[in-house]
mmCIF file of C-alpha atoms in Angstrom:
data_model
loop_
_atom_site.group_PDB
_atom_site.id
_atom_site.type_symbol
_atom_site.label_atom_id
_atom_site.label_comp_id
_atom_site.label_asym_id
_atom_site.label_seq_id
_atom_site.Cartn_x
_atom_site.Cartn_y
_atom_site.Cartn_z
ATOM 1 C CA UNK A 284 -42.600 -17.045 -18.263
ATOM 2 C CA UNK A 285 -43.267 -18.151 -14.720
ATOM 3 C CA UNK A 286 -42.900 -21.693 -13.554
ATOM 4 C CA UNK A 287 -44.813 -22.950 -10.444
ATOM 5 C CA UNK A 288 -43.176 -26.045 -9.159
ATOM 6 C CA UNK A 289 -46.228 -27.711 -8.013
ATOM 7 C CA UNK A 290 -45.247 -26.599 -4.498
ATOM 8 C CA UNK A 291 -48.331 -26.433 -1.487
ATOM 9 C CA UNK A 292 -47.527 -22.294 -1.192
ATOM 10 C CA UNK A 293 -47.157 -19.642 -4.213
ATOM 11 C CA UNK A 294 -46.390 -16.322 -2.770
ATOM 12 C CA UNK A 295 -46.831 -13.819 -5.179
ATOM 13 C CA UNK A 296 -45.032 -10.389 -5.544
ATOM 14 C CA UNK A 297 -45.754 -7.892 -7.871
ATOM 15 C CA UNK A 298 -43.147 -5.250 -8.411
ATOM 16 C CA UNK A 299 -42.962 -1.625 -10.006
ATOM 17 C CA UNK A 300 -39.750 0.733 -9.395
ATOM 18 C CA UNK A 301 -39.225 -1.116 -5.623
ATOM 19 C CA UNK A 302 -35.400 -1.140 -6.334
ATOM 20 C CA UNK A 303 -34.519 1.119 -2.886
ATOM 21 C CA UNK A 304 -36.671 -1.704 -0.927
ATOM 22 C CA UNK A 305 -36.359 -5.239 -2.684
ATOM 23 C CA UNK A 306 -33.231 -6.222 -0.916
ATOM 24 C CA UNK A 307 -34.841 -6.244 2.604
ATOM 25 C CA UNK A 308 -37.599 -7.838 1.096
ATOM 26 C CA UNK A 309 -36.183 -10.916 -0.730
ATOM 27 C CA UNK A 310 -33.828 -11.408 2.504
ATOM 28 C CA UNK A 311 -36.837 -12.028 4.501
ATOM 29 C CA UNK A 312 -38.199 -14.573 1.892
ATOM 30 C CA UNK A 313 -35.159 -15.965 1.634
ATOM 31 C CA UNK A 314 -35.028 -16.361 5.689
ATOM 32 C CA UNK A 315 -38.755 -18.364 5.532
ATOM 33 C CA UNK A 316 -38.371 -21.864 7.907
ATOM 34 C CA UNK A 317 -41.161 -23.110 5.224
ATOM 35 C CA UNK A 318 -39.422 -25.415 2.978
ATOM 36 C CA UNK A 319 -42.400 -26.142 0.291
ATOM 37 C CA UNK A 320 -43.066 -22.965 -1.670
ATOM 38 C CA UNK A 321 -42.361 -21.016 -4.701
ATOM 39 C CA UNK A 322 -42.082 -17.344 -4.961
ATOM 40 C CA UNK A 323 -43.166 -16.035 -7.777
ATOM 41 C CA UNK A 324 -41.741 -12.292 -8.947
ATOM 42 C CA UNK A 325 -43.235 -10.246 -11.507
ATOM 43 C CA UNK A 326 -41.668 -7.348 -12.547
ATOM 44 C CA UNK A 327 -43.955 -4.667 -14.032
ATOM 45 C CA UNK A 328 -41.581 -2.612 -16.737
ATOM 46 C CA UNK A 329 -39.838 -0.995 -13.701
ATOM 47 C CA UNK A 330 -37.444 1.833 -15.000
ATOM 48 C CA UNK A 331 -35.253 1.827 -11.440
ATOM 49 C CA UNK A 332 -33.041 -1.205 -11.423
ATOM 50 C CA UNK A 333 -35.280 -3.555 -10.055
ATOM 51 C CA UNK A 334 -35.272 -6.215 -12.741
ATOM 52 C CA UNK A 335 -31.332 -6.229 -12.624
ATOM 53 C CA UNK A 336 -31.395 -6.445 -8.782
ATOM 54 C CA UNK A 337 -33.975 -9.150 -8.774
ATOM 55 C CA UNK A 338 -32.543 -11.231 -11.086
ATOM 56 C CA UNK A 339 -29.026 -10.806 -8.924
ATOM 57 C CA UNK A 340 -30.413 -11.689 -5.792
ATOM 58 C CA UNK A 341 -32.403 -14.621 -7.090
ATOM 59 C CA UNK A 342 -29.796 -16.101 -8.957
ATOM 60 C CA UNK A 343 -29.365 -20.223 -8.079
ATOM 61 C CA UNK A 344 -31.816 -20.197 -5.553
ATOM 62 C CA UNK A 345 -34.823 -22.175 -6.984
ATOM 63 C CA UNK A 346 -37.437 -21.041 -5.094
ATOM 64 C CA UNK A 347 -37.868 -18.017 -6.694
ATOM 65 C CA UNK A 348 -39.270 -17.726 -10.342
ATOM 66 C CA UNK A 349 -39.181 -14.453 -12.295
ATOM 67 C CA UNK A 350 -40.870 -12.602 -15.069
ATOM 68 C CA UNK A 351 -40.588 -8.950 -16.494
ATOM 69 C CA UNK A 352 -43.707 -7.472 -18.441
ATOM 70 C CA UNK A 353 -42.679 -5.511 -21.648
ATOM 71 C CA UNK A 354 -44.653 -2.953 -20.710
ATOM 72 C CA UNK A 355 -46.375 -1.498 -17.857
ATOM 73 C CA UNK A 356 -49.466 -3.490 -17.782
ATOM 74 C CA UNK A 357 -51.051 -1.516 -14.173
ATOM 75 C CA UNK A 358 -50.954 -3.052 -10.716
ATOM 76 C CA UNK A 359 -54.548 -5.207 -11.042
ATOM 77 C CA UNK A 360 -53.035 -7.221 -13.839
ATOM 78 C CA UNK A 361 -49.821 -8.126 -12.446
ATOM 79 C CA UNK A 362 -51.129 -9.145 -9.077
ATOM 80 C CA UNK A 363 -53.803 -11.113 -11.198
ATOM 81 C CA UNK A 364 -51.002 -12.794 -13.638
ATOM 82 C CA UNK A 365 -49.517 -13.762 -10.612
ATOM 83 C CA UNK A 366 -52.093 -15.752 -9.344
ATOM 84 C CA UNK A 367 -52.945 -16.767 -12.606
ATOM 85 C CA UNK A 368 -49.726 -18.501 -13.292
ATOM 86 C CA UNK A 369 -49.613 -20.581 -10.200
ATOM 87 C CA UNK A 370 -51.414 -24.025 -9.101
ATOM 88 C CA UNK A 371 -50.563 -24.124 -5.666
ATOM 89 C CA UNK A 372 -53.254 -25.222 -2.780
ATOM 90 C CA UNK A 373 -52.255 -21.973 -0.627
ATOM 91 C CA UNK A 374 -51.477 -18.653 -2.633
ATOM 92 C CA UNK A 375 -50.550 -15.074 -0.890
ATOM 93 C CA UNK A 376 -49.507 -11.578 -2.377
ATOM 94 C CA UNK A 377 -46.953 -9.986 -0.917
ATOM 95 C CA UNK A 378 -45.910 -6.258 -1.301
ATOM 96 C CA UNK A 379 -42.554 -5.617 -3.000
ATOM 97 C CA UNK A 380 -41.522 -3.494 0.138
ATOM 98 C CA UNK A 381 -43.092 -4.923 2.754
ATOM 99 C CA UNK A 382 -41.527 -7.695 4.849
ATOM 100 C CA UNK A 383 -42.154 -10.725 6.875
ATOM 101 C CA UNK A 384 -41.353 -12.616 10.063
ATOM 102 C CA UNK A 385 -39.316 -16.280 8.968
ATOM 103 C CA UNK A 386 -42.153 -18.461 10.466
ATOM 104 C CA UNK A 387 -44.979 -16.552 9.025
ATOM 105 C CA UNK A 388 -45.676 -19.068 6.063
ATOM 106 C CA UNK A 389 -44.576 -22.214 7.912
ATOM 107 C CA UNK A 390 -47.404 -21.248 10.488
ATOM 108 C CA UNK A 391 -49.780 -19.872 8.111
ATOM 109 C CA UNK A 392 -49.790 -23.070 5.501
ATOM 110 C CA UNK A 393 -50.009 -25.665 9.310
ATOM 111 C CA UNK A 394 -53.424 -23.201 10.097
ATOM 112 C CA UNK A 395 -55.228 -23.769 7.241
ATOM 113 C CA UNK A 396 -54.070 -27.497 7.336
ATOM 114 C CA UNK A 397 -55.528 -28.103 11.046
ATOM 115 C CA UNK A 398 -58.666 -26.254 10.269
ATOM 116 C CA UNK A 399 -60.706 -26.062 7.525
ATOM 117 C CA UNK A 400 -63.027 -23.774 8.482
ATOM 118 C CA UNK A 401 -60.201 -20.918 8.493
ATOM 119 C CA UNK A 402 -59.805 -19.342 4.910
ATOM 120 C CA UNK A 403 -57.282 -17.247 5.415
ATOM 121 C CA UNK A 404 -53.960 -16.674 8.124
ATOM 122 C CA UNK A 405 -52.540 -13.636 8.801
ATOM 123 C CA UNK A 406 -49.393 -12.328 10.329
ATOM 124 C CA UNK A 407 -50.255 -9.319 13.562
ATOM 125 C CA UNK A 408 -50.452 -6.335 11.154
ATOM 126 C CA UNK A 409 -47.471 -3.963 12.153
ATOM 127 C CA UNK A 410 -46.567 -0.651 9.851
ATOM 128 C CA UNK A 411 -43.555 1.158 9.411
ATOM 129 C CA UNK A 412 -42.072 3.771 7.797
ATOM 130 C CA UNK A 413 -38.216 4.375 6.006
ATOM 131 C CA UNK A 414 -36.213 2.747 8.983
ATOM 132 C CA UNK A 415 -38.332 3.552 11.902
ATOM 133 C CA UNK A 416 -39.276 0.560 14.449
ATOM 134 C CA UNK A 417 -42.532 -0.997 13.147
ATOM 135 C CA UNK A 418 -45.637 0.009 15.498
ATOM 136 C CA UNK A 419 -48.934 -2.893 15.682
ATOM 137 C CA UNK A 420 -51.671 -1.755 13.833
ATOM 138 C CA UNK A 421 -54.955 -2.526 15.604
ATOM 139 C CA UNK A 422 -57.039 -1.021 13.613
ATOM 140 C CA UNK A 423 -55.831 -3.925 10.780
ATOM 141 C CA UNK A 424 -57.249 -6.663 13.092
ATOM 142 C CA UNK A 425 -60.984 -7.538 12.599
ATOM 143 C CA UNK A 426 -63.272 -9.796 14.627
ATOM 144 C CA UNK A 427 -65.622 -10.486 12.097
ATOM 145 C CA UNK A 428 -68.884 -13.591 12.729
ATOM 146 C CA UNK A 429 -68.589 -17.197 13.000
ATOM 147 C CA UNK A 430 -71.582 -17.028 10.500
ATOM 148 C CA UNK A 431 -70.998 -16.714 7.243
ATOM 149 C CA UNK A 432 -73.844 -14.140 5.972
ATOM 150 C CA UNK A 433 -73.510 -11.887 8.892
ATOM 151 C CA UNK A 434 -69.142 -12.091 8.703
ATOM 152 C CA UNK A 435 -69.520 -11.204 4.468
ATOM 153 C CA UNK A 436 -72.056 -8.421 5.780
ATOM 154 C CA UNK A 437 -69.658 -7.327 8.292
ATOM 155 C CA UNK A 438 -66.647 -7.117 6.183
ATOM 156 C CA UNK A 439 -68.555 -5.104 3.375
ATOM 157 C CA UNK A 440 -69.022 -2.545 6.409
ATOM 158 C CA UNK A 441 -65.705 -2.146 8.353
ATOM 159 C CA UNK A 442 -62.925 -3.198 6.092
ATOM 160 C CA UNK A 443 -60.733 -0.413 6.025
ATOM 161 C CA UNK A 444 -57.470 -0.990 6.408
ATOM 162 C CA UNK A 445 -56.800 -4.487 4.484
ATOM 163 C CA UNK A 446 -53.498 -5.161 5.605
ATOM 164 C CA UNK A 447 -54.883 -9.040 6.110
ATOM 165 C CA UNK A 448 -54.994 -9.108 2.279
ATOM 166 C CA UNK A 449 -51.305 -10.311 2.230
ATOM 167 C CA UNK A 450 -52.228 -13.085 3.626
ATOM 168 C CA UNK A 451 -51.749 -16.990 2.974
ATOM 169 C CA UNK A 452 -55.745 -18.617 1.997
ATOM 170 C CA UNK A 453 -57.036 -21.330 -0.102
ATOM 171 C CA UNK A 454 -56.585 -20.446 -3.753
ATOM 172 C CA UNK A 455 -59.378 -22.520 -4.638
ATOM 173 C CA UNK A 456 -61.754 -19.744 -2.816
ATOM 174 C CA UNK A 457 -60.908 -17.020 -5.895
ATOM 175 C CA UNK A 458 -60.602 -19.763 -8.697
ATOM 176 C CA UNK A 459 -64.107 -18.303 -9.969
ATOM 177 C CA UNK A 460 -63.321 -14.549 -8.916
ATOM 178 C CA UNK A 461 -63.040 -12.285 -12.112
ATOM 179 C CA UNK A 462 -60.405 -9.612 -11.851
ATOM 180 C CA UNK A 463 -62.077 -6.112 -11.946
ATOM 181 C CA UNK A 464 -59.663 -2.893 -11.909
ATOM 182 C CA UNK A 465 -61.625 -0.977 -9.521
ATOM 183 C CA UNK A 466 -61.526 1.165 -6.421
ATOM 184 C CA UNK A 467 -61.628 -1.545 -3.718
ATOM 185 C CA UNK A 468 -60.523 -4.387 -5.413
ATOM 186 C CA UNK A 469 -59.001 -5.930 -2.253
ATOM 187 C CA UNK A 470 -61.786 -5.099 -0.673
ATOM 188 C CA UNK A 471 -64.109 -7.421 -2.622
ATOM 189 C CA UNK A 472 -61.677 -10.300 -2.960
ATOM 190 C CA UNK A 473 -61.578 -10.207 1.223
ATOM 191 C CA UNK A 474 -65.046 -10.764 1.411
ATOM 192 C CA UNK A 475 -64.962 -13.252 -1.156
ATOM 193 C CA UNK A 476 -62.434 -15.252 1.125
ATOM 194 C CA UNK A 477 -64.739 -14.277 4.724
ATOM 195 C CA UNK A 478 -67.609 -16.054 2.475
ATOM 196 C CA UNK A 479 -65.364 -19.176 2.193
ATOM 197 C CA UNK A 480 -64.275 -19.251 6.038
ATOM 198 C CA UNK A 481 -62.700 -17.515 9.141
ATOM 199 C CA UNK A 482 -59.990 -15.158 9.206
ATOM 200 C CA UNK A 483 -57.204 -16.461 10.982
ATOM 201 C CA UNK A 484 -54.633 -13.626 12.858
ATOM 202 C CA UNK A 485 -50.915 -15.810 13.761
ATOM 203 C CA UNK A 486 -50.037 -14.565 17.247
ATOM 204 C CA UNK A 487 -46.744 -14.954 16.733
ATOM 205 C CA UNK A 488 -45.699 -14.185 13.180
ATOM 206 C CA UNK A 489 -45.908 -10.491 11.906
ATOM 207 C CA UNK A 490 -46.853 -9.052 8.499
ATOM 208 C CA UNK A 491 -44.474 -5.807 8.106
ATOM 209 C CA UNK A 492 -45.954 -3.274 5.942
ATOM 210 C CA UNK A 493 -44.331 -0.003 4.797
ATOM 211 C CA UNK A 494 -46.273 2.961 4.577
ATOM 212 C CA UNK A 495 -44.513 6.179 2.544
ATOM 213 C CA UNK A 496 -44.706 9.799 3.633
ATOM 214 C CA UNK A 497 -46.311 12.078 1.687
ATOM 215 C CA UNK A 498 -48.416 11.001 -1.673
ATOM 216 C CA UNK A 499 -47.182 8.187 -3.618
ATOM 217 C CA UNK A 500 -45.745 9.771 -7.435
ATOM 218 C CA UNK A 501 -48.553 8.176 -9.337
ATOM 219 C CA UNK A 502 -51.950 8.297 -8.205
ATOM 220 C CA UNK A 503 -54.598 5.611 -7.168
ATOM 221 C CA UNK A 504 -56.309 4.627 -10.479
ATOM 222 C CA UNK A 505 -52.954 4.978 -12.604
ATOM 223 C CA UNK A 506 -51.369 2.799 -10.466
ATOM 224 C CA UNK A 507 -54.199 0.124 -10.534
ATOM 225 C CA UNK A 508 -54.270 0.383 -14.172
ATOM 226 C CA UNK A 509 -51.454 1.207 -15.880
ATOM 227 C CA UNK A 510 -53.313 4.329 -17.744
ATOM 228 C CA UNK A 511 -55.245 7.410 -16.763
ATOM 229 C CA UNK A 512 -58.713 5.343 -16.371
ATOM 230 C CA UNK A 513 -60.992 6.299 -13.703
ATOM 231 C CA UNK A 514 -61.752 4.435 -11.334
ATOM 232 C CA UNK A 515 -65.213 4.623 -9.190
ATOM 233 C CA UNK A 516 -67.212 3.531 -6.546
ATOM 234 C CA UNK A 517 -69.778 2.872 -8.975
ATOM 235 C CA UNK A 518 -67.788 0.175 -10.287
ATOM 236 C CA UNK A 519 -67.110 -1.144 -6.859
ATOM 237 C CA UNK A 520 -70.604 -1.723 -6.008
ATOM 238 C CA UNK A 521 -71.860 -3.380 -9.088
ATOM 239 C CA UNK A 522 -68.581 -5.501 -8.423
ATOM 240 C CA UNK A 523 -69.952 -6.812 -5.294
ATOM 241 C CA UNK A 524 -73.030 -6.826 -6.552
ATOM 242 C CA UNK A 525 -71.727 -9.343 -9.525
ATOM 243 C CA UNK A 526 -69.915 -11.799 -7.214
ATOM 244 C CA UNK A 527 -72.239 -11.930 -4.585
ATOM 245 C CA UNK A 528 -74.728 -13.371 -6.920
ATOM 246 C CA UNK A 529 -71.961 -15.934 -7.926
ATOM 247 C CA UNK A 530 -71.600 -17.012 -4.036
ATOM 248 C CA UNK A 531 -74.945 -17.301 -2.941
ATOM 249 C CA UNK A 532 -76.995 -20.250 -4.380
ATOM 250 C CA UNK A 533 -80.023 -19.838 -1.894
ATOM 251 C CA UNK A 534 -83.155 -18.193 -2.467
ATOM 252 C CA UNK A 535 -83.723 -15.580 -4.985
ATOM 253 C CA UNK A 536 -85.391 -13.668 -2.401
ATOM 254 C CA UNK A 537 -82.948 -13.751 -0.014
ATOM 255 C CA UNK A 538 -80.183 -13.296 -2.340
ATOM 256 C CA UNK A 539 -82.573 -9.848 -3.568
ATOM 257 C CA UNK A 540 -83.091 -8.853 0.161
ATOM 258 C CA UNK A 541 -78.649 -9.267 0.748
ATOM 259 C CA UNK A 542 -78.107 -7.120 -2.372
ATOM 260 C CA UNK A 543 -80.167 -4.219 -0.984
ATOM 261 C CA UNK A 544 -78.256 -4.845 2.220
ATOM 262 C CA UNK A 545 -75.061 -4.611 0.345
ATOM 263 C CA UNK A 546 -76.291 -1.713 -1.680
ATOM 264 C CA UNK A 547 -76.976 0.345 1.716
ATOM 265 C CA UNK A 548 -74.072 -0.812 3.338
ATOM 266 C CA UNK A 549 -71.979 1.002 0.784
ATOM 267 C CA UNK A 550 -73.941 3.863 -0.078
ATOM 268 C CA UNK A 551 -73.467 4.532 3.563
ATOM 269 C CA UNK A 552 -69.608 3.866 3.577
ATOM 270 C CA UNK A 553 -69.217 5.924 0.709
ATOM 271 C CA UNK A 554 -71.600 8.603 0.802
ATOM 272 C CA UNK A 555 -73.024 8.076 -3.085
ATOM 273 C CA UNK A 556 -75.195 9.989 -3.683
ATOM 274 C CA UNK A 557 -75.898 8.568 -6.963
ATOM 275 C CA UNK A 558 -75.516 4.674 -8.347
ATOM 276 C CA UNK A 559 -75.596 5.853 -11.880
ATOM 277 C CA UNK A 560 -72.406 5.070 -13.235
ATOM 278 C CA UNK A 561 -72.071 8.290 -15.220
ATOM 279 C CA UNK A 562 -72.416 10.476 -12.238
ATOM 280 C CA UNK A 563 -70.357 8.807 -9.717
ATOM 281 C CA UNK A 564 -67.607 8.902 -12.951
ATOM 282 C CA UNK A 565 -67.912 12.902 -13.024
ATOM 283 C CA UNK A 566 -67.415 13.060 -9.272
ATOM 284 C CA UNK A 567 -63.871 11.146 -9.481
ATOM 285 C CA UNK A 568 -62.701 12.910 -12.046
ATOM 286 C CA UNK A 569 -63.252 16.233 -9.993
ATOM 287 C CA UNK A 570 -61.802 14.890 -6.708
ATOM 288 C CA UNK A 571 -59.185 12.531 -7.952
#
């Protein structure tokens, strides 16, 4: 089982066959100039190695803390027992082959800590792929309100490339957040957090993420969770629909009139032509 050490930072990383990109990975944790963190490694039933290399390249340094599922449980629930298992005041997700710049968490954590109003700090957004020089993504960096309504409004509208979801925030902000496996789940959390504050982008630390040529070898919704479920948009918007009502304590008409908003917003986005569940289900399983 896990063991957070009551550190200020959990970083989490979920893992599933990432044997060919773990080494560069842990090197660049192991290369952080932030002193006061625990990472915490979950290993999803990987069937590549990357148990055996994890536990190699951890072993004797006690900032890392490791776990293996006994079977594959899907991607939602390992990211979720990840955060689940930890305490710490600032929390992140980082992806098993993805990489970061060694001042990216010292900087992130002394954000948050000299201003409250930020919720979340991200590294400049740069992409790569196998071993070719990582390219800035500025499509990944958003400009979103000072205003809270209008900046969860705009980030149910443009989010689209959520690279600032591996980012360091206030755990506290998704302590009431239930874990739904569906098609935007990142989304929804993000806007949870642009509720809470600001969305910080580090000007001098980078977030390294690796994209893969071609398709991945499973698809969307059987990597999310673990089985051949479907996953729908459907499920997205009754998602946001469900935690918006948890976030807004105001008026019941306003809260009404920012639910239709929401409701538009995505039908827009997504082109649904229905919001019964049962149709939006048939149209995945013919385009997935």
């Amino acid at each position: 089982m896990l063991v957070d050490r009551g550190c200020r930072l959990c970083v989490g990383i979920p893992v599933y066959n990432e044997a060919e990109y773990l080494p560069r990975m842990l090197d660049s944790l192991k290369a952080q100039t932030y002193g006061e963190v625990t990472y915490l490694v979950c290993d999803n039933h990987s069937t590549d190695g990357s148990w055996d290399l994890i536990q190699d390249r951890c072993a004797g340094d006690e900032r890392f803390a490791l776990h293996r599922h006994a079977e594959n449980i899907g991607a939602a629930k390992n990211s979720e027992f990840l955060f689940r298992n930890s305490t710490s005041e600032y929390f992140m997700w980082l992806g098993a082959h993805d990489l970061i710049s060694p001042g990216l968490l010292e900087k992130s954590v002394r954000c948050l800590d000299e201003d409250p109003g930020v919720a979340l700090a991200a590294g400049r957004p740069f992409r790569f792929v196998g071993d070719s020089e990582p390219a800035f993504m500025p499509e990944a960096v958003y400009d979103f309100s000072r205003r809270r309504v209008e900046r969860y409004l705009q980030s149910v509208r443009l989010l689209a490339n959520c690279t600032m979801f591996y980012s360091v925030f206030r755990r506290s902000s998704l302590d009431d957040l239930e874990f739904r496996h569906v098609r935007g789940l990142d989304h929804v959390m993000l806007s949870r957090l642009l509720w809470h504050g600001e969305a910080r982008f580090l000007e001098d630390e980078i977030y390294f993420r690796r994209y893969f040529d071609g398709a991945r070898p499973v698809d969307y919704s059987q990597r999310i969770t673990g089985n051949r479920e479907v996953l729908t948009m459907h499920d997205l918007v009754v998602y946001y629909l469900d935690d918006l009502r948890k976030l807004y304590r105001g008026d019941a008409r306003i809260l009404r009139h920012l639910e239709s908003l929401v409701i538009g917003i995505l039908a827009d986005r997504y082109t649904l032509q229905s919001l019964h569940a049962q149709d939006d289900r048939e149209y995945w399983m013919n385009h997935s």
